[in-house]
């Protein structure tokens, strides 16, 4: 295997919102990742990676001593 050089680019981000519920917060959102790698001229190779996801996380205080998330 020889040396291969190239250029990598990536863009990622997250957008989220927090909702106040009776027993604690609920956080919902979306996350994305867009990555690319290309070999420099004279060599070969290319790679891409794309991800899009949704998430939700809640923390609920059941009593003053017990909480779940």
Coordinates of C-alpha atoms in Angstrom, one line a residue:
X1 CA 0.0 0.0 0.0
X2 CA 1.3 3.4 -0.9
X3 CA 0.6 6.8 0.4
X4 CA -2.6 8.5 -0.6
X5 CA -3.5 12.1 0.1
X6 CA -6.7 13.9 -0.3
X7 CA -9.2 16.5 0.9
X8 CA -11.8 15.9 3.6
X9 CA -14.8 18.2 4.1
X10 CA -17.5 17.9 6.7
X11 CA -20.6 19.7 7.8
X12 CA -22.6 18.8 10.9
X13 CA -25.3 20.4 13.0
X14 CA -28.0 19.9 15.7
X15 CA -31.2 21.7 16.2
X16 CA -33.1 21.1 19.4
X17 CA -35.9 22.4 21.6
X18 CA -36.7 21.8 25.3
X19 CA -40.2 21.4 26.4
X20 CA -41.3 21.9 30.1
X21 CA -43.5 19.1 31.2
X22 CA -45.2 18.7 34.7
X23 CA -42.4 16.5 36.1
X24 CA -39.4 17.7 34.1
X25 CA -38.0 18.6 30.7
X26 CA -38.3 16.8 27.4
X27 CA -35.7 17.6 24.8
X28 CA -36.3 16.8 21.1
X29 CA -34.3 17.5 18.0
X30 CA -32.6 16.6 14.8
X31 CA -28.9 16.0 14.0
X32 CA -27.2 15.8 10.6
X33 CA -23.7 14.9 9.4
X34 CA -22.4 15.2 5.8
X35 CA -18.7 14.1 5.3
X36 CA -16.8 13.7 2.0
X37 CA -13.2 12.6 1.3
X38 CA -11.6 12.7 -2.2
X39 CA -8.1 11.7 -3.3
X40 CA -5.9 14.3 -4.8
X41 CA -5.2 14.1 -8.6
X42 CA -2.9 11.2 -9.5
X43 CA -4.4 8.8 -6.9
X44 CA -7.8 7.3 -6.6
X45 CA -10.4 7.0 -3.9
X46 CA -13.6 8.6 -2.7
X47 CA -15.7 8.2 0.4
X48 CA -19.0 9.8 1.6
X49 CA -20.9 9.5 4.8
X50 CA -24.4 11.1 5.4
X51 CA -26.4 10.8 8.6
X52 CA -29.8 12.3 9.6
X53 CA -31.3 11.5 12.9
X54 CA -34.1 12.4 15.3
X55 CA -33.8 12.3 19.1
X56 CA -35.9 12.7 22.2
X57 CA -34.8 12.6 25.8
X58 CA -36.9 13.1 28.9
X59 CA -36.1 13.6 32.5
X60 CA -39.0 13.0 34.8
X61 CA -38.8 13.6 38.6
X62 CA -41.0 10.9 40.1
X63 CA -40.4 12.1 43.7
X64 CA -38.0 14.6 45.2
X65 CA -35.4 11.7 45.5
X66 CA -36.2 9.7 42.4
X67 CA -35.9 10.7 38.7
X68 CA -35.8 8.8 35.4
X69 CA -34.5 9.7 32.0

